[in-house]
Tab-separated table of C-alpha atoms and ligand atoms in Angstrom:
chain	number	residue	atom	x	y	z
A	1	MET	CA	16.175	23.002	-1.022
A	2	GLU	CA	16.254	19.222	-0.786
A	3	MET	CA	13.260	17.646	0.985
A	4	GLN	CA	14.517	16.425	4.335
A	5	THR	CA	11.610	15.994	6.746
A	6	PHE	CA	8.684	13.688	6.060
A	7	LEU	CA	5.557	12.924	8.045
A	8	VAL	CA	4.795	9.306	7.110
A	9	THR	CA	1.304	8.224	8.113
A	10	GLY	CA	0.601	4.496	8.260
A	11	CYS	CA	4.342	3.951	8.815
A	12	ALA	CA	3.895	0.637	10.655
A	13	GLY	CA	1.990	-1.094	7.874
A	14	PHE	CA	3.358	-3.021	4.921
A	15	ILE	CA	4.323	-0.280	2.454
A	16	GLY	CA	4.780	2.460	5.058
A	17	SER	CA	7.397	0.449	6.955
A	18	ASN	CA	9.210	-0.476	3.750
A	19	PHE	CA	9.195	3.236	2.832
A	20	VAL	CA	10.755	4.182	6.183
A	21	HIS	CA	13.543	1.645	5.612
A	22	TYR	CA	14.051	2.783	2.024
A	23	MET	CA	14.378	6.454	2.997
A	24	LEU	CA	16.689	5.858	5.963
A	25	GLU	CA	18.958	3.719	3.783
A	26	LYS	CA	19.013	6.187	0.923
A	27	TYR	CA	19.296	9.579	2.652
A	28	PRO	CA	21.762	10.062	5.516
A	29	GLY	CA	20.239	13.466	6.353
A	30	VAL	CA	16.559	12.556	6.225
A	31	ARG	CA	14.180	13.016	9.175
A	32	LEU	CA	11.078	10.852	9.349
A	33	VAL	CA	8.167	11.256	11.714
A	34	GLY	CA	5.964	8.163	11.578
A	35	LEU	CA	2.328	8.361	12.654
A	36	ASP	CA	0.308	5.161	12.965
A	37	LYS	CA	-2.816	4.158	14.851
A	38	LEU	CA	-1.518	0.584	15.112
A	39	THR	CA	-4.647	-1.159	13.908
A	40	TYR	CA	-4.485	-4.918	13.328
A	41	ALA	CA	-2.362	-4.089	10.234
A	42	GLY	CA	0.148	-1.862	12.001
A	43	ASN	CA	3.088	-3.660	13.545
A	44	LEU	CA	5.990	-1.982	15.302
A	45	GLU	CA	8.052	-5.108	14.745
A	46	ASN	CA	8.285	-3.953	11.122
A	47	LEU	CA	10.309	-0.990	12.375
A	48	ALA	CA	12.116	-2.561	15.322
A	49	ASP	CA	15.515	-2.339	13.631
A	50	VAL	CA	15.235	1.441	13.176
A	51	GLU	CA	13.537	2.396	16.435
A	52	ASN	CA	16.804	3.746	17.849
A	53	ASP	CA	17.753	5.611	14.695
A	54	ALA	CA	17.873	9.298	15.691
A	55	ARG	CA	16.500	10.273	12.281
A	56	TYR	CA	13.204	8.486	12.921
A	57	THR	CA	10.483	9.264	15.467
A	58	PHE	CA	7.356	7.171	15.987
A	59	VAL	CA	4.064	8.571	17.250
A	60	GLN	CA	1.049	6.370	17.870
A	61	GLY	CA	-2.123	8.129	16.791
A	62	ASP	CA	-4.989	8.500	14.365
A	63	ILE	CA	-4.930	10.606	11.204
A	64	CYS	CA	-8.471	11.649	12.197
A	65	ASP	CA	-7.079	13.253	15.383
A	66	LYS	CA	-6.639	16.772	14.033
A	67	ALA	CA	-5.219	18.196	17.259
A	68	LEU	CA	-2.456	15.603	17.171
A	69	VAL	CA	-1.713	16.117	13.467
A	70	GLU	CA	-1.641	19.913	13.919
A	71	GLU	CA	0.798	19.494	16.787
A	72	LEU	CA	3.044	17.214	14.705
A	73	LEU	CA	3.029	19.673	11.807
A	74	ARG	CA	3.922	22.508	14.196
A	75	ARG	CA	6.611	20.614	16.047
A	76	HIS	CA	8.344	18.910	13.124
A	77	ASP	CA	7.460	21.231	10.219
A	78	PRO	CA	7.710	18.458	7.586
A	79	ASP	CA	8.448	19.328	3.972
A	80	CYS	CA	6.233	16.502	2.819
A	81	VAL	CA	3.304	14.546	4.263
A	82	VAL	CA	3.059	11.080	2.707
A	83	ASN	CA	-0.275	9.451	3.513
A	84	PHE	CA	-0.115	5.652	3.571
A	85	ALA	CA	-2.607	5.340	6.435
A	86	ALA	CA	-5.669	3.433	5.315
A	87	GLU	CA	-7.857	0.450	5.720
A	88	SER	CA	-6.398	-1.497	2.813
A	89	HIS	CA	-8.127	-4.856	2.421
A	90	VAL	CA	-10.944	-5.224	-0.126
A	91	ASP	CA	-12.566	-8.214	1.607
A	92	ARG	CA	-12.779	-6.355	4.934
A	93	SER	CA	-14.329	-3.372	3.142
A	94	ILE	CA	-17.133	-5.612	1.892
A	95	LYS	CA	-17.938	-6.556	5.502
A	96	ASN	CA	-17.482	-3.107	7.081
A	97	PRO	CA	-17.615	-0.230	4.591
A	98	GLU	CA	-18.160	2.514	7.204
A	99	LEU	CA	-14.694	2.049	8.673
A	100	PHE	CA	-13.241	2.626	5.216
A	101	VAL	CA	-15.135	5.904	4.884
A	102	LYS	CA	-13.928	6.989	8.314
A	103	THR	CA	-10.226	6.284	7.813
A	104	ASN	CA	-9.732	6.559	4.072
A	105	VAL	CA	-12.049	9.461	3.269
A	106	GLU	CA	-12.487	11.446	6.485
A	107	GLY	CA	-8.913	10.763	7.575
A	108	THR	CA	-7.586	12.092	4.282
A	109	VAL	CA	-9.746	15.222	4.480
A	110	ASP	CA	-8.582	15.785	8.061
A	111	LEU	CA	-4.946	15.546	6.958
A	112	LEU	CA	-5.542	17.898	4.027
A	113	GLN	CA	-7.246	20.417	6.273
A	114	CYS	CA	-4.422	20.275	8.834
A	115	CYS	CA	-1.811	20.766	6.105
A	116	LYS	CA	-3.771	23.678	4.670
A	117	ASP	CA	-4.027	25.299	8.108
A	118	ALA	CA	-0.285	24.871	8.619
A	119	TRP	CA	0.931	25.856	5.156
A	120	TYR	CA	-1.578	28.341	3.707
A	121	ASP	CA	-1.618	32.077	4.342
A	122	ALA	CA	-5.271	32.848	3.590
A	123	ALA	CA	-4.802	36.646	3.601
A	124	ALA	CA	-1.948	36.549	1.096
A	125	LYS	CA	-3.363	33.480	-0.687
A	126	THR	CA	0.106	31.928	-0.696
A	127	TRP	CA	1.509	28.581	0.356
A	128	LYS	CA	4.726	28.118	2.310
A	129	ALA	CA	7.449	27.207	-0.165
A	130	GLY	CA	8.763	23.672	-0.404
A	131	LYS	CA	5.712	21.863	1.002
A	132	LYS	CA	3.864	18.916	-0.490
A	133	TYR	CA	1.031	16.523	0.397
A	134	LEU	CA	1.387	13.128	-1.277
A	135	GLN	CA	-1.581	10.761	-1.307
A	136	VAL	CA	-0.714	7.092	-1.764
A	137	SER	CA	-3.614	5.796	-3.805
A	138	THR	CA	-4.249	2.686	-5.832
A	139	ASP	CA	-4.946	1.446	-9.350
A	140	GLU	CA	-8.226	0.024	-7.995
A	141	VAL	CA	-9.819	3.480	-8.274
A	142	TYR	CA	-9.948	2.939	-12.054
A	143	GLY	CA	-12.110	-0.181	-11.760
A	144	ALA	CA	-11.539	-3.211	-13.949
A	145	LEU	CA	-10.020	-3.722	-17.398
A	146	GLY	CA	-11.068	-6.165	-20.076
A	147	PRO	CA	-8.408	-8.317	-21.741
A	148	GLU	CA	-6.909	-5.338	-23.615
A	149	GLY	CA	-5.532	-1.936	-22.631
A	150	TYR	CA	-4.039	-0.314	-19.535
A	151	PHE	CA	-4.930	2.264	-16.904
A	152	THR	CA	-3.474	5.683	-17.686
A	153	GLU	CA	-3.783	8.763	-15.498
A	154	ALA	CA	-6.646	9.866	-17.795
A	155	THR	CA	-8.703	6.702	-17.234
A	156	PRO	CA	-11.983	7.719	-15.543
A	157	LEU	CA	-12.421	6.677	-11.916
A	158	CYS	CA	-14.823	3.735	-11.711
A	159	PRO	CA	-14.339	1.936	-8.383
A	160	HIS	CA	-16.304	-1.216	-7.567
A	161	SER	CA	-15.511	-2.163	-3.978
A	162	PRO	CA	-16.138	-0.095	-0.853
A	163	TYR	CA	-12.334	0.003	-0.451
A	164	SER	CA	-11.677	1.385	-3.921
A	165	ALA	CA	-14.675	3.744	-3.653
A	166	SER	CA	-13.196	5.162	-0.442
A	167	LYS	CA	-9.775	5.595	-2.093
A	168	ALA	CA	-11.365	7.280	-5.114
A	169	ALA	CA	-13.317	9.634	-2.860
A	170	ALA	CA	-10.097	10.518	-1.046
A	171	ASP	CA	-8.362	11.203	-4.387
A	172	LEU	CA	-11.182	13.555	-5.383
A	173	PHE	CA	-10.742	15.506	-2.148
A	174	VAL	CA	-6.987	15.748	-2.716
A	175	MET	CA	-7.568	17.184	-6.191
A	176	ALA	CA	-10.305	19.469	-4.814
A	177	PHE	CA	-7.795	20.957	-2.348
A	178	HIS	CA	-5.409	21.515	-5.233
A	179	ASP	CA	-8.002	23.027	-7.556
A	180	THR	CA	-9.764	25.152	-4.917
A	181	TYR	CA	-6.920	26.353	-2.712
A	182	GLY	CA	-3.877	25.728	-4.903
A	183	MET	CA	-2.550	23.156	-2.440
A	184	PRO	CA	0.701	21.484	-3.574
A	185	VAL	CA	-0.306	17.846	-3.933
A	186	ASN	CA	0.471	14.665	-5.808
A	187	ILE	CA	-1.425	11.414	-6.047
A	188	THR	CA	0.255	8.097	-6.818
A	189	ARG	CA	-1.759	5.101	-8.037
A	190	CYS	CA	0.159	1.877	-7.763
A	191	SER	CA	-0.670	-1.682	-8.678
A	192	ASN	CA	-0.505	-4.702	-6.312
A	193	ASN	CA	2.575	-4.705	-4.087
A	194	TYR	CA	4.329	-7.729	-2.644
A	195	GLY	CA	7.371	-8.105	-0.389
A	196	PRO	CA	8.445	-8.284	3.268
A	197	CYS	CA	6.050	-7.391	6.100
A	198	GLN	CA	2.782	-7.744	4.177
A	199	PHE	CA	-0.063	-8.819	6.441
A	200	PRO	CA	-1.275	-12.365	5.631
A	201	GLU	CA	-4.801	-11.329	4.729
A	202	LYS	CA	-3.359	-10.440	1.286
A	203	LEU	CA	-2.883	-13.156	-1.303
A	204	ILE	CA	0.869	-13.856	-1.321
A	205	PRO	CA	1.612	-13.940	2.438
A	206	LEU	CA	-1.654	-15.811	3.035
A	207	LEU	CA	-0.523	-18.481	0.574
A	208	ILE	CA	2.910	-18.728	2.169
A	209	ASN	CA	1.446	-19.093	5.652
A	210	ASN	CA	-1.151	-21.672	4.629
A	211	ALA	CA	1.135	-23.727	2.392
A	212	ARG	CA	3.744	-24.093	5.115
A	213	GLN	CA	1.057	-25.646	7.294
A	214	HIS	CA	-0.350	-27.769	4.447
A	215	LYS	CA	-3.625	-25.851	4.725
A	216	ALA	CA	-6.011	-25.213	1.817
A	217	LEU	CA	-4.978	-22.408	-0.545
A	218	PRO	CA	-8.192	-20.460	-1.230
A	219	VAL	CA	-8.580	-19.238	-4.801
A	220	TYR	CA	-11.533	-16.942	-5.473
A	221	GLY	CA	-13.675	-18.059	-8.413
A	222	ASP	CA	-11.728	-19.419	-11.364
A	223	GLY	CA	-8.448	-17.814	-10.265
A	224	MET	CA	-7.967	-16.160	-13.655
A	225	GLN	CA	-8.248	-12.601	-12.350
A	226	VAL	CA	-5.167	-10.636	-13.326
A	227	ARG	CA	-3.126	-8.386	-11.031
A	228	ASP	CA	-0.060	-6.316	-11.951
A	229	TRP	CA	2.491	-7.173	-9.239
A	230	LEU	CA	5.229	-4.744	-8.167
A	231	TYR	CA	7.954	-5.375	-5.595
A	232	VAL	CA	7.327	-3.012	-2.676
A	233	ARG	CA	10.783	-1.394	-2.795
A	234	ASP	CA	10.108	-0.247	-6.363
A	235	HIS	CA	6.899	1.394	-5.147
A	236	CYS	CA	8.884	3.159	-2.400
A	237	LYS	CA	11.387	4.391	-4.974
A	238	ALA	CA	8.534	5.800	-7.060
A	239	ILE	CA	6.960	7.603	-4.095
A	240	ASP	CA	10.304	9.183	-3.266
A	241	ALA	CA	10.661	10.323	-6.892
A	242	VAL	CA	7.166	11.849	-6.916
A	243	ALA	CA	7.726	13.563	-3.552
A	244	ARG	CA	10.896	15.207	-4.836
A	245	ALA	CA	10.157	15.880	-8.480
A	246	GLY	CA	6.454	15.289	-9.158
A	247	ARG	CA	4.777	18.284	-10.756
A	248	GLU	CA	2.248	19.868	-8.396
A	249	GLY	CA	-1.317	18.729	-8.959
A	250	GLU	CA	-0.310	15.678	-10.999
A	251	VAL	CA	-1.297	12.042	-10.686
A	252	TYR	CA	1.326	9.343	-11.347
A	253	ASN	CA	0.495	5.717	-12.078
A	254	ILE	CA	3.057	3.196	-10.801
A	255	GLY	CA	3.463	-0.316	-12.161
A	256	GLY	CA	5.974	-2.533	-13.881
A	257	HIS	CA	3.989	-4.382	-16.573
A	258	ASN	CA	4.020	-7.564	-14.561
A	259	GLU	CA	0.526	-8.901	-15.068
A	260	ARG	CA	-0.174	-12.404	-13.794
A	261	PRO	CA	-3.345	-14.427	-13.266
A	262	ASN	CA	-3.878	-15.366	-9.627
A	263	LEU	CA	-3.443	-19.070	-10.359
A	264	PHE	CA	0.032	-18.361	-11.723
A	265	ILE	CA	0.917	-16.668	-8.429
A	266	VAL	CA	-0.486	-19.566	-6.423
A	267	LYS	CA	1.454	-22.152	-8.423
A	268	THR	CA	4.664	-20.098	-8.212
A	269	VAL	CA	4.445	-19.865	-4.421
A	270	ILE	CA	3.741	-23.611	-4.169
A	271	ALA	CA	6.683	-24.531	-6.416
A	272	GLN	CA	9.136	-22.261	-4.626
A	273	LEU	CA	8.159	-23.319	-1.123
A	274	ARG	CA	8.160	-26.981	-2.070
A	275	GLU	CA	11.666	-26.698	-3.473
A	276	ARG	CA	13.118	-24.539	-0.695
A	277	LEU	CA	11.667	-26.639	2.106
A	278	GLY	CA	11.987	-29.978	0.322
A	279	ASP	CA	8.408	-30.614	1.380
A	280	GLY	CA	6.431	-32.721	-1.088
A	281	ALA	CA	3.184	-32.114	0.807
A	282	ILE	CA	3.246	-28.524	-0.473
A	283	SER	CA	1.572	-29.254	-3.771
A	284	GLU	CA	-1.118	-28.058	-6.137
A	285	ALA	CA	-3.501	-30.466	-4.402
A	286	LEU	CA	-3.830	-27.747	-1.739
A	287	ILE	CA	-5.467	-25.370	-4.234
A	288	THR	CA	-9.126	-24.940	-3.259
A	289	HIS	CA	-11.497	-22.893	-5.379
A	290	VAL	CA	-13.896	-20.944	-3.167
A	291	ALA	CA	-16.757	-18.511	-3.808
A	292	ASP	CA	-15.652	-15.453	-5.721
A	293	ARG	CA	-15.277	-12.010	-4.127
A	294	PRO	CA	-18.444	-9.954	-4.823
A	295	GLY	CA	-17.729	-7.226	-7.383
A	296	HIS	CA	-14.326	-8.794	-8.078
A	297	ASP	CA	-12.335	-6.757	-10.618
A	298	ARG	CA	-11.201	-9.037	-13.409
A	299	ARG	CA	-8.006	-7.360	-14.490
A	300	TYR	CA	-5.686	-4.498	-13.501
A	301	GLY	CA	-2.821	-3.276	-15.667
A	302	ILE	CA	-0.890	-0.035	-15.224
A	303	ASP	CA	0.577	2.073	-17.997
A	304	PRO	CA	3.616	3.568	-16.240
A	305	ALA	CA	4.741	5.701	-19.229
A	306	LYS	CA	4.202	9.033	-17.472
A	307	ILE	CA	6.323	8.375	-14.367
A	308	ARG	CA	8.966	6.706	-16.499
A	309	HIS	CA	9.103	9.588	-18.970
A	310	ASP	CA	8.689	12.538	-16.586
A	311	LEU	CA	10.589	11.309	-13.514
A	312	GLY	CA	12.866	8.607	-14.927
A	313	TRP	CA	11.387	5.950	-12.616
A	314	TYR	CA	11.567	2.297	-13.583
A	315	PRO	CA	11.143	-0.916	-11.573
A	316	GLU	CA	14.421	-2.577	-10.620
A	317	THR	CA	13.130	-5.908	-9.366
A	318	PRO	CA	11.917	-8.491	-11.879
A	319	PHE	CA	9.125	-10.699	-10.546
A	320	GLU	CA	11.303	-13.832	-10.381
A	321	LYS	CA	13.768	-12.021	-8.118
A	322	GLY	CA	11.091	-10.223	-6.088
A	323	ILE	CA	9.103	-13.329	-5.304
A	324	ALA	CA	12.262	-15.199	-4.275
A	325	LEU	CA	13.259	-12.309	-1.973
A	326	THR	CA	9.750	-12.274	-0.531
A	327	ILE	CA	9.660	-15.999	0.178
A	328	ASP	CA	13.188	-15.819	1.643
A	329	TRP	CA	12.020	-13.077	3.996
A	330	TYR	CA	8.993	-15.010	5.254
A	331	LEU	CA	11.044	-18.188	5.710
A	332	ALA	CA	13.674	-16.231	7.642
A	333	ASN	CA	11.048	-14.584	9.863
A	334	PRO	CA	8.713	-17.291	11.156
A	335	GLY	CA	8.340	-15.374	14.443
A	336	TRP	CA	6.892	-12.390	12.572
A	337	MET	CA	4.284	-14.589	10.904
A	338	ALA	CA	3.464	-16.386	14.169
A	339	GLY	CA	3.022	-13.019	15.881
A	340	VAL	CA	0.424	-11.767	13.415
A	341	THR	CA	-1.505	-14.999	12.884
A	342	SER	CA	-2.670	-15.786	16.399
A	343	GLY	CA	-5.870	-14.672	18.183
A	344	GLU	CA	-7.709	-12.060	16.129
A	345	TYR	CA	-6.305	-13.373	12.858
A	346	LEU	CA	-7.688	-16.839	13.463
A	347	LYS	CA	-11.133	-15.334	14.093
A	348	TYR	CA	-10.809	-13.250	10.934
A	349	TYR	CA	-9.768	-16.266	8.911
A	350	GLU	CA	-12.648	-18.375	10.114
A	351	GLN	CA	-15.162	-15.602	9.483
A	352	MET	CA	-13.813	-14.937	5.989
A	353	TYR	CA	-13.129	-18.469	4.748
A	354	LYS	CA	-15.199	-21.004	6.685
A	355	ASN	CA	-18.031	-22.385	4.537
A	356	ARG	CA	-17.049	-20.031	1.723
B	1	LIG	P1	-1.561	-1.857	5.480
B	1	LIG	O1	-2.962	-2.223	5.801
B	1	LIG	O2	-0.491	-2.863	5.557
B	1	LIG	O3	-1.105	-0.638	6.410
B	1	LIG	C1	-1.949	0.433	6.731
B	1	LIG	C2	-1.366	1.136	7.960
B	1	LIG	O4	-2.198	2.268	8.260
B	1	LIG	C3	-1.325	0.262	9.212
B	1	LIG	O5	-0.071	0.395	9.839
B	1	LIG	C4	-2.435	0.838	10.086
B	1	LIG	O6	-2.187	0.696	11.470
B	1	LIG	C5	-2.416	2.296	9.664
B	1	LIG	N1	-3.695	2.982	9.918
B	1	LIG	C6	-4.941	2.523	9.619
B	1	LIG	N2	-5.841	3.429	10.009
B	1	LIG	C7	-5.165	4.493	10.526
B	1	LIG	C8	-5.551	5.743	11.069
B	1	LIG	N3	-6.834	6.094	11.170
B	1	LIG	N4	-4.589	6.587	11.496
B	1	LIG	C9	-3.281	6.232	11.408
B	1	LIG	N5	-2.858	5.064	10.929
B	1	LIG	C10	-3.800	4.197	10.478
B	1	LIG	O7	-1.634	-1.181	4.040
B	1	LIG	P2	-0.527	-1.156	2.884
B	1	LIG	O8	-0.709	-2.323	2.026
B	1	LIG	O9	0.797	-0.834	3.480
B	1	LIG	O10	-1.053	0.105	2.054
B	1	LIG	C11	-0.601	1.418	2.368
B	1	LIG	C12	-1.282	2.411	1.441
B	1	LIG	O11	-0.960	2.076	0.084
B	1	LIG	C13	-2.796	2.375	1.515
B	1	LIG	O12	-3.260	3.702	1.419
B	1	LIG	C14	-3.236	1.570	0.309
B	1	LIG	O13	-4.481	2.001	-0.159
B	1	LIG	C15	-2.144	1.923	-0.678
B	1	LIG	N6	-1.826	0.892	-1.695
B	1	LIG	C16	-1.580	-0.404	-1.336
B	1	LIG	C17	-1.218	-1.335	-2.302
B	1	LIG	C18	-0.923	-2.778	-1.955
B	1	LIG	O14	-0.783	-3.595	-2.867
B	1	LIG	N7	-0.802	-3.139	-0.691
B	1	LIG	C19	-1.125	-0.939	-3.648
B	1	LIG	C20	-1.416	0.388	-3.987
B	1	LIG	C21	-1.738	1.293	-2.992
B	2	LIG	O1	-4.180	-3.073	-6.816
B	2	LIG	C1	-3.737	-2.468	-5.630
B	2	LIG	C2	-4.452	-3.083	-4.458
B	2	LIG	O2	-3.913	-4.389	-4.293
B	2	LIG	C3	-4.325	-2.283	-3.181
B	2	LIG	O3	-4.943	-1.031	-3.353
B	2	LIG	C4	-4.958	-3.022	-2.004
B	2	LIG	O4	-4.722	-2.314	-0.802
B	2	LIG	C5	-4.336	-4.392	-1.908
B	2	LIG	O5	-4.974	-5.135	-0.888
B	2	LIG	C6	-4.444	-5.142	-3.236
B	2	LIG	O6	-5.832	-5.471	-3.509
B	2	LIG	P1	-6.264	-6.907	-4.086
B	2	LIG	O7	-7.668	-7.134	-3.711
B	2	LIG	O8	-5.881	-7.052	-5.514
B	2	LIG	O9	-5.250	-7.842	-3.224
B	2	LIG	P2	-5.472	-9.254	-2.490
B	2	LIG	O10	-4.122	-9.718	-2.074
B	2	LIG	O11	-6.550	-9.203	-1.480
B	2	LIG	O12	-5.976	-10.178	-3.694
B	2	LIG	C7	-5.187	-10.373	-4.853
B	2	LIG	C8	-6.004	-11.242	-5.793
B	2	LIG	O13	-6.090	-12.557	-5.234
B	2	LIG	C9	-7.431	-10.766	-5.983
B	2	LIG	O14	-7.827	-11.033	-7.322
B	2	LIG	C10	-8.231	-11.640	-5.028
B	2	LIG	C11	-7.450	-12.941	-5.016
B	2	LIG	N1	-7.484	-13.694	-3.747
B	2	LIG	C12	-7.163	-13.049	-2.601
B	2	LIG	C13	-7.164	-13.701	-1.392
B	2	LIG	C14	-6.835	-12.992	-0.112
B	2	LIG	C15	-7.775	-15.052	-3.750
B	2	LIG	O15	-8.040	-15.651	-4.826
B	2	LIG	N2	-7.773	-15.704	-2.550
B	2	LIG	C16	-7.505	-15.093	-1.380
B	2	LIG	O16	-7.563	-15.760	-0.316
């Protein structure tokens, strides 16, 4: 039986909302139930164009609210629970690690427990057929690479930030539910995403927002840290492939061998905005080196051989195209950016960057 019904937690965030769009576009018969607490990172505007689509239902709520999750599992009986819900920003985790434990670790365990209660027959020791829990994790759980080599699924977990420690802890619980109870699970570990609807606390949208206003472009340390950038739609495609065809109990790394030093990203955004807007004041003079992030991982690089070989996944969007699409989207949606950069964001920005 084809998977048709998905519970998508964290659906109003960056990747979750792109996943909802991807699935509705690809599968005419899909049913999506989106659950999101609507923290500062959750934004229903990301889903405004699908809010009247009969195949999609939104519920505001917390993944830690087990009564609510149990009710959603009963009412909608999803084939697959895809957990995007998380506190996702490394810098915020350095300031407030407890929140990351609450949402990323406890929230994941709560979801696992609810799925187990709904899908497991303890007397018969059997699971309902056709069910799966998919944990959206991150390459950051592997820690940092030196100049050589890549993360494979066998790389030991070695997180350095409170964010990545919380994601690693969640991954261990997911595997514990598989190993102990036989729960049908997958974990995906993707590299840095970029694309439409990313909150401007993350590097690329922050640069776009600042550069347009001729504000300083903060570069942590020497700016030679390397990230492996993947266009968000390619991540969504990979999650769909793992949900449908991933072997139970397996981890899949997701990345497109697109490693770039941060300064390359900064200069690319400057050059593209300058050209598109014909604005000579958007220049490399805006680059401002600031204090490095504590515990900053030097390099990430994914080996995607397993997902490519086993599931036939490959990234479709080269970086040059993806970054142009991303900048186009932000330029076409100034209202979106204005909406998320007032009030609380300004306080956040001052707290994070003033006197840094
Ligand atoms: P995001 O911060 O943009 O979105 C997170 C969403 O989760 C928001 O809509 C927020 O409201 C919601 N949320 C937070 N706490 C919740 C709770 N307790 N209950 C319900 N909803 C809650 O994050 P993102 O960048 O879209 O990342 C999504 C997932 O993908 C995360 O698990 C993250 O660890 C993982 N990931 C992100 C990247 C990346 O580059 N952004 C890469 C790999 C993996
Ligand atoms: O690798 C996957 C991870 O990618 C995800 O799990 C996280 O949820 C996501 O936030 C992202 O983490 P990073 O810390 O790599 O992303 P961020 O955009 O915060 O930073 C990218 C790089 O840019 C990193 O080396 C830090 C640097 N940076 C970031 C900001 C916000 C700067 O130099 N200046 C900045 O102002």
